[in-house]
Amino acid sequence: MRFTCPHCGPRDHQEFTYRGDASAIRPDIKNTSIGDHNAYVFDRANPDGEHREIWNHTLGCRTHVIVTRNTVTHEVTVCEPIGPFKEVLS
Amino acid sequence: MRYSALAILKNALGGNKDWSPAWRKPEPKASYDVIIIGGGGHGLSTAYYLASVHGITNIAVVEKGYLGSGNIGRNTTIVRSNYRLTPNTQFYEKSMELWRELSHSLNYNVMFSPRGVLNLACTPSQMDVFAERGNQMRLMGVKSELLTRDQVAKLNPGLDVSGSARFPIEGGLLQPDAGSARHDAVAWGYARAADQLGVDILENTEVTGFLKEGDTVVGVEVKRGGEQSEIRAQKVGVAVAGHTSRVMKMAGVDKLPIESTVLQAFVSESIKPIIPNVITFGGGHLYVSQSDKGGLVFGGNIDYYNSYAQRGNLPVWEEVMAELVAMFPNFARLRLLRSWGGIMDMSMDGSPIITTGPLPGMYLNAGWCYGGFKAAPASGWCFAHTIANDKPHDLNSAFTLERFKEGRPIDETGHGPTPWYH
Amino acid sequence: MANSPDRLSPLDELAMPVASEGKTGVELSERLCGSLIQVQAWPKTITKTKAAITKITKKRAAVVMEVGPGRWLIDDDGEELEEELRGAVNSKMGAVTGLTHGRVVVGISGSKATWVLASGIALDFDLSAFAVGETQVSHHHEIGVTIHRTGVDSFDLYVFTSYARALWGWIEKASREVGYSIS
Amino acid sequence: MSGFRLNLRDGVGSAIDGDKTISFHFDGKLYAGHEGDTLASALLANGETILARSFKYHRPRGVFSAGSEEPSALVTLRTGGRTEPNIRATEIEIYQGLEAQSQNRWPSLGFDAMAINQLAGKTFSAGFYYKTFMGPSRAGHKATNFWFFCEKFIRRAAGLGNGAKLADPDHYTRMNSFCDVLVIGGGAAGLAAADRAASTGAKVILCDERAAMGGSLNSAPDIIDGENSAEWAAEKASELADMGNVTVLPRTTVQSYFDDNTLLAIERVADHKIKPAENEPRQRAWNIRAKSVVIATGALERPIIFAGNDRPGVMLADAARRYTLEYATAPGKAVAVFTNNDTGWLAARDMARAGVIITAIIDVRSDVSDEIHAAGEESRATIHLGSAVVSTAGMRSLSGVKIANFNENTGEISDTVTKISCDCLAVSGGWSPAFHLTSQQGGKPEWDSELQAFLPGEPLQKWHGAGSMAGQFGLRKAFRSGEEAAVKALADAGLGEGESGVPSIEGDVIDHAPAPVFEIKSGGKAFVDLQLDVTADDVRLAHREGYISVEHLKRYTTLGMATDQGKTSNIAGLAIMADCRELTIPEVGTTRFRPPYTPVAIGAIAGEKYGHLAAERLTPMHDWHVEYGAHMYGNGPWLRPESYNRAGENVEQAYVREARTVRASVGIVDVSTLGKIDVQGPDAAEFLNRVYSNGFAKLPVGKARYGLMLREDGMLFDDGTTWRLDEDRFLMTTTTAGAGLVMEHLEYHRDVVWPDLKVALTSVSDEWAGVALAGPKSRDVLKACIKKCKVDDKSLPFMGVRDGEIDGIPVKIARLSFSGEMAFEVFCGSHHGLALWEALMKAGKPFDIAPYGLEALSTLRIEKGHVAGPELNGRTTPYDLGLGGMVSTKKNFIGSALVQREAFHEEGRLQLVAIKSLDGQRIQGGSHLVKGNVEEPGRSEGNSSSTCFSPELNCYISLAMLENGTKRHGEKMWAANPMRNAHVAVEIISPHMVDPDGGRMRG
């Protein structure tokens, strides 16, 4: 697979480290609910089809991207930046 | 027809015209006592043990493709119980017991070959970890031995045991009566034996939905030869490995502590016997054995991302081949014949789930990561017990669905809730 | 600072000059930076920080490489760069991190330079994809490398100090097929 | 069959150089061939007929094809570490000094005792092993044992050649490559595609598995642009190779098609030589990322199945033709052709034109076109329409065939047969497009009933088929479709259409569509899979037993699982199953092709990593450690000193001495491998406060603090000290093993979870070398060399951080202790690391300073009760390790919610304790804590985690995890280690064994 890093351009996926399902959103730092944290850590939709997922370009510029990828065909449709530089890279 | 050497001779004389189908191709009934979704190793063994141990024979196994089309026919055929944590050690040792009897129980030679599983260690601290695991096995009555470098070298003459290797071999952990088996034969043997006990195996029958009364599952909707129909059942068991999330979603269970990834497997061309054991590499992640046909069967890490494609990518190829030739530099000119992929149901702690629920009338068997093949007998045996008694057996009582959120993971590798690292 | 003893490169002995026997596809070299400083701007201070950097670097022969969003790696012969940058970029603008000791520079040039590099680095070295003067951050096997194209056939590889020998080993091995010299 | 060399002339022998003779050995016998010959063509030209034995029945096997699809002619090539089993004689180019052996035979190829297997033919049918060898009819382990006993013999009989016993002396390499258009296959379609694509200036790679481009052009009788087609192809290929934007790769097979148009090709750089030249790789793996791909891989001829079809001398018709025209080798003295399509006739004509005697053309069809009939007549063969071969004759190789009248509609065969003498039967059963690469991706093939073949179907990636691979048979269509595919590929790459260069073609217009006849059912053994001896009856048996899906058929009979992966046999197997099930072939379906296309040397995929598995990471002091006798120990990628053994010392003696020196005086250890992360920014303190379980917000500048990191699930993740260098600037240290993971963990939270925090994270692990000085004299050593910094207790208190200078080297000093002694960590720029180390060694000399390694480091921290990797095993919570006090209840942090879960606080958890040996025995690694003696140890209640001999306590000790351990100090148990034959009496004690109140390190 090849991802287009918003900073570095198209690269092999092995330059990136998988960080999992982008729909798992950590509860706010003020949130102390065990249930909310459990859901964040353990609940996965694991779809067969479109999946938004986070990858870190660890062997490149080390910024994170959200990759929209079909888990059945491995077709990548979007690579978008996430993080402090989201707007800068968009 | 009972299989035996005599039967083979008799049939050969008759031009092999009298063999009958190994299992029937029945039409589905309107209802069953139990429906098992998934005609793989775990589903078929569950049906077999429900029928043979618990006397429940009014069972349908529903399989969307051909029987054994999932991971039972795509793995590297390793059978072992060399685990560190008690729930795993005892569960997999139960499986070993069943393996030892399996060809006989099924009247089908699954070619279980206790040739020894050897884990190689590359550092003294890895040897300590192996000793810790081996001692756990010994204390639980499982055979295990710690081998020195010389002993390892003697068993496998091609191994690079030079001190100059990047990951020099220190020694290894041997489970002498573990080994391998013929994967397809396990599916076919269970299918044939279950069929003979009256189980209906419905191939090319895809579950498209669940029948529910309130929350309670009372059957399945299926598509078969292009036609939709309903099959009712008192109990519905799900044993679909990598497709667990997809199937459970149809029942309204939207999220589970499971992610599906692809694991690739590799086989070389056939050669005369060159390694006697099943061997794993300590300097990385690699396992290799030689099949009876002569091919080296091997694999390594999963491809680290969610996937439902039964194929993987190049980085794992490079990594696996590099590790194989690091271990056996004399394999460099042997040739890779074929590779393929299976979809793994990676759980959040690397251990399985065999449980009642999560809905009334439903039973779940999942989370096998990439250790499902060796588990197939005990998994079916425990799942059958759980379905028949509506509660788990002691052997699978720790394999709950709730353990993750409760904080009771069974985490052999210690990687935590990052399923792609298990 | 000025009195500090000579710095020792891990490639000190490996990269002794060697003339090639026969064909020379590439020439390899090794050096340490006088200063190698990273500046990371915050998302809203990129322009300002870049200007501050330019003000300092334009008076010297420093090489400014963009290695991430709002992030630059600056290579200069002098030893005072970190101090100057720290003076110009305060924590409201960004972060200054010294990496002078953290990298070794491996130089490779010659008609087969891209051939040798491509044997280990999965980048398109075509000039249309990687122009002279550009910088790409990638890897050679498990070793992260920042690659600066100094000419059509010449490159500087900034490699982590602890991995410098490993990278040198790879490059040297790959260079054998085409012939090489070390300068 | 006995072949012979024809006279070389224009159009005959296009692949070989008749002026160059090459000698080689096969089974010890000397032969001569020509440069350009394959081993198969050379042996055929020398009149050899039997090259191999089959897998199951050990039946004699000859040459069946002329390419990579060969199922039969497998040999073992080379010797020693270069031994290569199962090499297809049809592919290997001969070289001076080549040595090949036949395989899977005993004692010799001519007489194979194992051929006795075939007498038991019908018992050895499909599924044989599944039905027997289950042992005596008594349940239990005996059954397993019986199979295990039999299996040894079965394994020895199976397999083909022997693998090398020695390491491969050659090396492999890789090339990362990018192109606009990758063209796979250098035949007519591929050349046309490459030419068209190259005309735009696009970056083009053209690969072909053979030594020369041209594909079928190399043996085509056509005239292209007025030239012999082989010559035209050679010129076109060299014209392309001369273009700056085209890379032409002969002997290069594109093996695997991965996602996003990433393909793996293997170039056989030196396999046509006796060994690679110096510094030349044996093979090169090309990792190609293509914007678009043109697949022009051609089609594979397939046989018709009939009784006795495995007799050496039976070969594919196009192969016979290619041996004649490309290698000037007549495949036999009298060749008969058996076909269901026109190409068989043209093969006969072309061979006849080259001087081969064609005795008969047998076609299952009752009628053919006038042109084809004329071609048959030109070959001077007797023509048998509406006929089929029903059996073959010959001792070990073919001497003749019997034919009968055949009804192509019903498949009926007449009773009367005619004998035809021949030593070669050239068979054509039609053509199967070679779309293996597209199938690897999961592409669904579609059946073409006209061609009686599967076509590749819809693309799942950016590729375009051309030539016969796409069902475009014949040279005219090949050229046209090649260009059309190139235009589409150029569009994928965002490039223009380029210029057309279709040449003029004079030659046959060929209809490739065959009659739908796959098997002649005349009784007798008819082989579908020639290598694994799968017969048509085996397929029928599989059907009878219910193994009717194509996958079951394959797996039950092993059809198509040989080294050729069924390239020529698959369709026939499907056809027979379809016939049994009374379905059409597409209704039965087909199996998916899996990569690689042809078998690939494992070393080639490992590439440059063969002999070079992983990089080593070295500290600046590495050479010093080695010079001073340290045994270097692999710790992740790092190499670290285990201990500095003096003459006569073993590891234990060395580390005990080193640890004693630290406790008594001062030791020095290289800690450069610690992970170090520069954390800067206005929100750095807040960020750290969220990352660590203990408070960091109020850490004063100039101070360090030990911090714990949890995973979000509450388990311990990593630990280390973090130094506040400035208000907005911290230097975090992590464990050596955890460095990379911690960095990713921090980056994830900074980027994904809290992007509003202004924090810069930079790995500075390589920037800083680190040295720890530990022991009561450590301060004295520092005092003796430090400048610009005071190190007395007041100026540099416990956990204080200061800048200073040693020997002109700027340093950072932190007063930290891992050993429990007075200790300092001294960091400097890593290019000064060795100089710093030597300066400290010099300053320490008066105090008998000694370097210590990992073992002593570990011993000291075990004595102190500090946890490390073995305790931070991913299953422990802070509470388990007695670190509950570091879990803040006043703030929220990563893991703060889930660490509170009930199960983490229940009875029965494993908790950190120490154990000490009561009987002087060593507590060895991996021990378990049990209540019982060696005979009846009972269950494990815990385990030792980090063991050592404690010089301080003068006995063997260990840290351990024990159920409810905190409450069990003083209890006596056993450390059971049956794996290492030890059972040691131990007492449970507090893990804080040295200086529990910390006076020494604070003093």
PDB file of N, CA, C and O in Angstrom, chain B residues 16 22 67 100 104 108-109 113 115 132 135 182 270 272 292 310-311 313 318 333 336 338-339 408, chain D residues 86 104 130 136 144 151 168 259 287 544-545 547 552 565 594-595 600 602-603 906 926 928 977 980:
ATOM      1  N   ASN B  16     -12.277 -48.328  -7.288  1.00  0.00           N
ATOM      2  CA  ASN B  16     -12.627 -47.153  -6.473  1.00  0.00           C
ATOM      3  C   ASN B  16     -14.001 -46.574  -6.817  1.00  0.00           C
ATOM      4  O   ASN B  16     -14.232 -45.379  -6.706  1.00  0.00           O
ATOM      5  N   ALA B  22     -18.014 -38.050   1.644  1.00  0.00           N
ATOM      6  CA  ALA B  22     -17.532 -37.974   3.019  1.00  0.00           C
ATOM      7  C   ALA B  22     -18.581 -37.348   3.937  1.00  0.00           C
ATOM      8  O   ALA B  22     -18.632 -37.639   5.111  1.00  0.00           O
ATOM      9  N   LEU B  67     -16.859 -25.911   2.678  1.00  0.00           N
ATOM     10  CA  LEU B  67     -16.493 -26.313   4.034  1.00  0.00           C
ATOM     11  C   LEU B  67     -14.983 -26.168   4.233  1.00  0.00           C
ATOM     12  O   LEU B  67     -14.195 -26.576   3.380  1.00  0.00           O
ATOM     13  N   ARG B 100      -4.336 -35.971  20.250  1.00  0.00           N
ATOM     14  CA  ARG B 100      -3.693 -37.286  20.289  1.00  0.00           C
ATOM     15  C   ARG B 100      -4.678 -38.392  19.926  1.00  0.00           C
ATOM     16  O   ARG B 100      -4.300 -39.445  19.446  1.00  0.00           O
ATOM     17  N   HIS B 104      -8.283 -41.276  15.488  1.00  0.00           N
ATOM     18  CA  HIS B 104      -9.074 -42.430  15.888  1.00  0.00           C
ATOM     19  C   HIS B 104     -10.517 -42.074  16.165  1.00  0.00           C
ATOM     20  O   HIS B 104     -11.447 -42.756  15.720  1.00  0.00           O
ATOM     21  N   TYR B 108     -10.537 -40.750  10.717  1.00  0.00           N
ATOM     22  CA  TYR B 108     -10.035 -39.946   9.606  1.00  0.00           C
ATOM     23  C   TYR B 108      -8.633 -39.538  10.002  1.00  0.00           C
ATOM     24  O   TYR B 108      -8.437 -38.953  11.074  1.00  0.00           O
ATOM     25  N   ASN B 109      -7.669 -39.871   9.195  1.00  0.00           N
ATOM     26  CA  ASN B 109      -6.293 -39.597   9.583  1.00  0.00           C
ATOM     27  C   ASN B 109      -5.982 -38.113   9.406  1.00  0.00           C
ATOM     28  O   ASN B 109      -5.821 -37.629   8.288  1.00  0.00           O
ATOM     29  N   SER B 113       1.202 -35.100  13.942  1.00  0.00           N
ATOM     30  CA  SER B 113       2.596 -35.528  13.935  1.00  0.00           C
ATOM     31  C   SER B 113       3.347 -34.857  15.079  1.00  0.00           C
ATOM     32  O   SER B 113       3.743 -33.700  14.984  1.00  0.00           O
ATOM     33  N   ARG B 115       6.115 -34.077  16.306  1.00  0.00           N
ATOM     34  CA  ARG B 115       7.538 -34.043  15.957  1.00  0.00           C
ATOM     35  C   ARG B 115       8.325 -33.076  16.807  1.00  0.00           C
ATOM     36  O   ARG B 115       9.523 -32.925  16.646  1.00  0.00           O
ATOM     37  N   GLU B 132      10.754 -19.902  32.329  1.00  0.00           N
ATOM     38  CA  GLU B 132       9.561 -19.550  33.104  1.00  0.00           C
ATOM     39  C   GLU B 132       8.319 -20.191  32.487  1.00  0.00           C
ATOM     40  O   GLU B 132       7.470 -20.748  33.169  1.00  0.00           O
ATOM     41  N   ASN B 135       8.579 -24.065  32.844  1.00  0.00           N
ATOM     42  CA  ASN B 135       8.280 -24.496  34.205  1.00  0.00           C
ATOM     43  C   ASN B 135       6.779 -24.461  34.484  1.00  0.00           C
ATOM     44  O   ASN B 135       6.243 -25.351  35.148  1.00  0.00           O
ATOM     45  N   ARG B 182      -2.412 -32.252   9.494  1.00  0.00           N
ATOM     46  CA  ARG B 182      -2.834 -31.887   8.130  1.00  0.00           C
ATOM     47  C   ARG B 182      -4.112 -31.060   8.242  1.00  0.00           C
ATOM     48  O   ARG B 182      -5.170 -31.597   8.617  1.00  0.00           O
ATOM     49  N   SER B 270       8.609 -28.581  -2.728  1.00  0.00           N
ATOM     50  CA  SER B 270       8.883 -29.819  -2.003  1.00  0.00           C
ATOM     51  C   SER B 270      10.351 -30.181  -2.105  1.00  0.00           C
ATOM     52  O   SER B 270      10.929 -30.133  -3.190  1.00  0.00           O
ATOM     53  N   LYS B 272      13.315 -33.085  -0.077  1.00  0.00           N
ATOM     54  CA  LYS B 272      13.452 -34.209   0.851  1.00  0.00           C
ATOM     55  C   LYS B 272      13.592 -33.656   2.271  1.00  0.00           C
ATOM     56  O   LYS B 272      14.012 -32.510   2.449  1.00  0.00           O
ATOM     57  N   ASP B 292       4.562 -33.136   5.211  1.00  0.00           N
ATOM     58  CA  ASP B 292       4.854 -34.496   4.764  1.00  0.00           C
ATOM     59  C   ASP B 292       5.154 -34.534   3.267  1.00  0.00           C
ATOM     60  O   ASP B 292       5.868 -35.398   2.784  1.00  0.00           O
ATOM     61  N   GLN B 310      -7.908 -11.541   1.812  1.00  0.00           N
ATOM     62  CA  GLN B 310      -7.138 -12.749   2.095  1.00  0.00           C
ATOM     63  C   GLN B 310      -5.802 -12.715   1.354  1.00  0.00           C
ATOM     64  O   GLN B 310      -5.416 -13.656   0.684  1.00  0.00           O
ATOM     65  N   ARG B 311      -5.145 -11.595   1.465  1.00  0.00           N
ATOM     66  CA  ARG B 311      -3.829 -11.454   0.853  1.00  0.00           C
ATOM     67  C   ARG B 311      -3.114 -10.317   1.585  1.00  0.00           C
ATOM     68  O   ARG B 311      -3.750  -9.420   2.145  1.00  0.00           O
ATOM     69  N   ASN B 313       0.848  -7.958   2.048  1.00  0.00           N
ATOM     70  CA  ASN B 313       1.736  -7.082   1.290  1.00  0.00           C
ATOM     71  C   ASN B 313       3.206  -7.466   1.428  1.00  0.00           C
ATOM     72  O   ASN B 313       3.568  -8.355   2.184  1.00  0.00           O
ATOM     73  N   GLU B 318       9.343  -9.711   2.898  1.00  0.00           N
ATOM     74  CA  GLU B 318      10.780  -9.457   3.058  1.00  0.00           C
ATOM     75  C   GLU B 318      11.244  -9.831   4.454  1.00  0.00           C
ATOM     76  O   GLU B 318      12.295 -10.453   4.634  1.00  0.00           O
ATOM     77  N   ARG B 333      18.587 -20.730  -1.293  1.00  0.00           N
ATOM     78  CA  ARG B 333      18.306 -21.120  -2.684  1.00  0.00           C
ATOM     79  C   ARG B 333      17.065 -21.980  -2.820  1.00  0.00           C
ATOM     80  O   ARG B 333      16.691 -22.351  -3.939  1.00  0.00           O
ATOM     81  N   LEU B 336      10.365 -20.159  -2.762  1.00  0.00           N
ATOM     82  CA  LEU B 336       8.998 -19.914  -2.311  1.00  0.00           C
ATOM     83  C   LEU B 336       8.049 -20.309  -3.436  1.00  0.00           C
ATOM     84  O   LEU B 336       8.180 -19.826  -4.563  1.00  0.00           O
ATOM     85  N   ARG B 338       4.423 -20.532  -2.924  1.00  0.00           N
ATOM     86  CA  ARG B 338       3.075 -19.998  -2.845  1.00  0.00           C
ATOM     87  C   ARG B 338       2.904 -19.265  -1.525  1.00  0.00           C
ATOM     88  O   ARG B 338       3.474 -19.652  -0.507  1.00  0.00           O
ATOM     89  N   SER B 339       2.107 -18.221  -1.561  1.00  0.00           N
ATOM     90  CA  SER B 339       1.770 -17.537  -0.318  1.00  0.00           C
ATOM     91  C   SER B 339       0.291 -17.219  -0.353  1.00  0.00           C
ATOM     92  O   SER B 339      -0.311 -17.173  -1.428  1.00  0.00           O
ATOM     93  N   ARG B 408      -9.427  -7.939  33.416  1.00  0.00           N
ATOM     94  CA  ARG B 408      -8.882  -9.282  33.627  1.00  0.00           C
ATOM     95  C   ARG B 408      -8.352  -9.879  32.323  1.00  0.00           C
ATOM     96  O   ARG B 408      -8.764 -10.958  31.916  1.00  0.00           O
TER      97      ARG B 408
ATOM     98  N   ASN D  86      14.902 -28.925  -7.849  1.00  0.00           N
ATOM     99  CA  ASN D  86      13.636 -28.649  -8.556  1.00  0.00           C
ATOM    100  C   ASN D  86      13.735 -27.554  -9.612  1.00  0.00           C
ATOM    101  O   ASN D  86      12.776 -26.833  -9.859  1.00  0.00           O
ATOM    102  N   ASN D 104      14.747 -37.435  -7.093  1.00  0.00           N
ATOM    103  CA  ASN D 104      13.605 -38.262  -6.703  1.00  0.00           C
ATOM    104  C   ASN D 104      13.659 -39.635  -7.370  1.00  0.00           C
ATOM    105  O   ASN D 104      12.654 -40.162  -7.822  1.00  0.00           O
ATOM    106  N   TYR D 130      -5.660 -40.198   4.163  1.00  0.00           N
ATOM    107  CA  TYR D 130      -6.689 -39.810   5.129  1.00  0.00           C
ATOM    108  C   TYR D 130      -7.440 -41.019   5.676  1.00  0.00           C
ATOM    109  O   TYR D 130      -8.071 -40.967   6.712  1.00  0.00           O
ATOM    110  N   PRO D 136      -3.685 -49.279  15.258  1.00  0.00           N
ATOM    111  CA  PRO D 136      -4.529 -50.356  15.728  1.00  0.00           C
ATOM    112  C   PRO D 136      -5.862 -49.810  16.240  1.00  0.00           C
ATOM    113  O   PRO D 136      -5.929 -48.668  16.690  1.00  0.00           O
ATOM    114  N   THR D 144      -1.695 -42.213  17.432  1.00  0.00           N
ATOM    115  CA  THR D 144      -0.798 -41.145  17.048  1.00  0.00           C
ATOM    116  C   THR D 144       0.604 -41.687  16.800  1.00  0.00           C
ATOM    117  O   THR D 144       1.254 -41.366  15.817  1.00  0.00           O
ATOM    118  N   GLU D 151       4.944 -42.000   9.266  1.00  0.00           N
ATOM    119  CA  GLU D 151       5.179 -40.706   8.633  1.00  0.00           C
ATOM    120  C   GLU D 151       6.636 -40.532   8.220  1.00  0.00           C
ATOM    121  O   GLU D 151       6.933 -39.961   7.167  1.00  0.00           O
ATOM    122  N   ASP D 168      24.307 -20.644   1.494  1.00  0.00           N
ATOM    123  CA  ASP D 168      24.462 -20.116   0.135  1.00  0.00           C
ATOM    124  C   ASP D 168      25.593 -19.089   0.131  1.00  0.00           C
ATOM    125  O   ASP D 168      25.534 -18.103   0.858  1.00  0.00           O
ATOM    126  N   ASP D 259      -0.625  -4.330  -3.303  1.00  0.00           N
ATOM    127  CA  ASP D 259      -1.526  -3.184  -3.352  1.00  0.00           C
ATOM    128  C   ASP D 259      -0.860  -1.939  -3.914  1.00  0.00           C
ATOM    129  O   ASP D 259       0.351  -1.765  -3.819  1.00  0.00           O
ATOM    130  N   ASN D 287      11.634  -3.936  -6.374  1.00  0.00           N
ATOM    131  CA  ASN D 287      10.364  -3.493  -5.787  1.00  0.00           C
ATOM    132  C   ASN D 287       9.886  -2.332  -6.649  1.00  0.00           C
ATOM    133  O   ASN D 287      10.440  -1.241  -6.581  1.00  0.00           O
ATOM    134  N   ARG D 544     -16.831 -38.316  -6.428  1.00  0.00           N
ATOM    135  CA  ARG D 544     -17.644 -39.361  -5.811  1.00  0.00           C
ATOM    136  C   ARG D 544     -17.704 -39.189  -4.294  1.00  0.00           C
ATOM    137  O   ARG D 544     -18.713 -39.445  -3.661  1.00  0.00           O
ATOM    138  N   GLU D 545     -16.608 -38.737  -3.719  1.00  0.00           N
ATOM    139  CA  GLU D 545     -16.553 -38.607  -2.260  1.00  0.00           C
ATOM    140  C   GLU D 545     -17.007 -37.236  -1.770  1.00  0.00           C
ATOM    141  O   GLU D 545     -16.878 -36.914  -0.594  1.00  0.00           O
ATOM    142  N   TYR D 547     -15.914 -34.193  -2.646  1.00  0.00           N
ATOM    143  CA  TYR D 547     -14.955 -33.077  -2.666  1.00  0.00           C
ATOM    144  C   TYR D 547     -15.092 -32.376  -4.018  1.00  0.00           C
ATOM    145  O   TYR D 547     -14.251 -32.517  -4.906  1.00  0.00           O
ATOM    146  N   HIS D 552     -11.795 -27.958  -2.774  1.00  0.00           N
ATOM    147  CA  HIS D 552     -11.717 -29.319  -2.226  1.00  0.00           C
ATOM    148  C   HIS D 552     -11.026 -30.255  -3.211  1.00  0.00           C
ATOM    149  O   HIS D 552     -10.210 -31.091  -2.820  1.00  0.00           O
ATOM    150  N   GLN D 565       2.354 -25.243  -9.969  1.00  0.00           N
ATOM    151  CA  GLN D 565       1.073 -24.675  -9.550  1.00  0.00           C
ATOM    152  C   GLN D 565      -0.013 -24.876 -10.607  1.00  0.00           C
ATOM    153  O   GLN D 565      -0.909 -24.055 -10.770  1.00  0.00           O
ATOM    154  N   ARG D 594      -2.114 -17.670  -6.569  1.00  0.00           N
ATOM    155  CA  ARG D 594      -1.447 -17.024  -5.442  1.00  0.00           C
ATOM    156  C   ARG D 594      -0.012 -16.715  -5.830  1.00  0.00           C
ATOM    157  O   ARG D 594       0.611 -17.442  -6.596  1.00  0.00           O
ATOM    158  N   PRO D 595       0.510 -15.630  -5.273  1.00  0.00           N
ATOM    159  CA  PRO D 595       1.892 -15.292  -5.600  1.00  0.00           C
ATOM    160  C   PRO D 595       2.868 -16.247  -4.920  1.00  0.00           C
ATOM    161  O   PRO D 595       2.521 -16.804  -3.894  1.00  0.00           O
ATOM    162  N   VAL D 600      10.317 -18.679  -6.313  1.00  0.00           N
ATOM    163  CA  VAL D 600      11.355 -17.659  -6.165  1.00  0.00           C
ATOM    164  C   VAL D 600      12.301 -18.048  -5.038  1.00  0.00           C
ATOM    165  O   VAL D 600      11.855 -18.447  -3.960  1.00  0.00           O
ATOM    166  N   ILE D 602      14.182 -17.996  -1.861  1.00  0.00           N
ATOM    167  CA  ILE D 602      13.848 -17.292  -0.619  1.00  0.00           C
ATOM    168  C   ILE D 602      14.886 -16.200  -0.352  1.00  0.00           C
ATOM    169  O   ILE D 602      14.553 -15.095   0.069  1.00  0.00           O
ATOM    170  N   GLY D 603      16.131 -16.510  -0.665  1.00  0.00           N
ATOM    171  CA  GLY D 603      17.192 -15.513  -0.481  1.00  0.00           C
ATOM    172  C   GLY D 603      16.968 -14.269  -1.329  1.00  0.00           C
ATOM    173  O   GLY D 603      17.335 -13.166  -0.928  1.00  0.00           O
ATOM    174  N   GLU D 906      -8.019  -6.415  43.461  1.00  0.00           N
ATOM    175  CA  GLU D 906      -8.571  -7.597  44.116  1.00  0.00           C
ATOM    176  C   GLU D 906      -7.497  -8.432  44.791  1.00  0.00           C
ATOM    177  O   GLU D 906      -6.316  -8.356  44.456  1.00  0.00           O
ATOM    178  N   GLY D 926      13.499 -17.862  35.589  1.00  0.00           N
ATOM    179  CA  GLY D 926      12.313 -18.613  35.191  1.00  0.00           C
ATOM    180  C   GLY D 926      11.744 -19.515  36.263  1.00  0.00           C
ATOM    181  O   GLY D 926      10.891 -20.347  35.985  1.00  0.00           O
ATOM    182  N   HIS D 928       9.507 -20.801  39.446  1.00  0.00           N
ATOM    183  CA  HIS D 928       8.144 -20.527  39.933  1.00  0.00           C
ATOM    184  C   HIS D 928       8.099 -20.755  41.439  1.00  0.00           C
ATOM    185  O   HIS D 928       8.790 -21.635  41.962  1.00  0.00           O
ATOM    186  N   ASN D 977      12.292 -24.961  39.629  1.00  0.00           N
ATOM    187  CA  ASN D 977      12.762 -24.769  38.264  1.00  0.00           C
ATOM    188  C   ASN D 977      13.057 -26.134  37.637  1.00  0.00           C
ATOM    189  O   ASN D 977      14.205 -26.481  37.381  1.00  0.00           O
ATOM    190  N   ARG D 980      15.398 -26.540  34.772  1.00  0.00           N
ATOM    191  CA  ARG D 980      16.834 -26.432  35.022  1.00  0.00           C
ATOM    192  C   ARG D 980      17.247 -27.267  36.222  1.00  0.00           C
ATOM    193  O   ARG D 980      18.281 -27.022  36.833  1.00  0.00           O
TER     194      ARG D 980
END
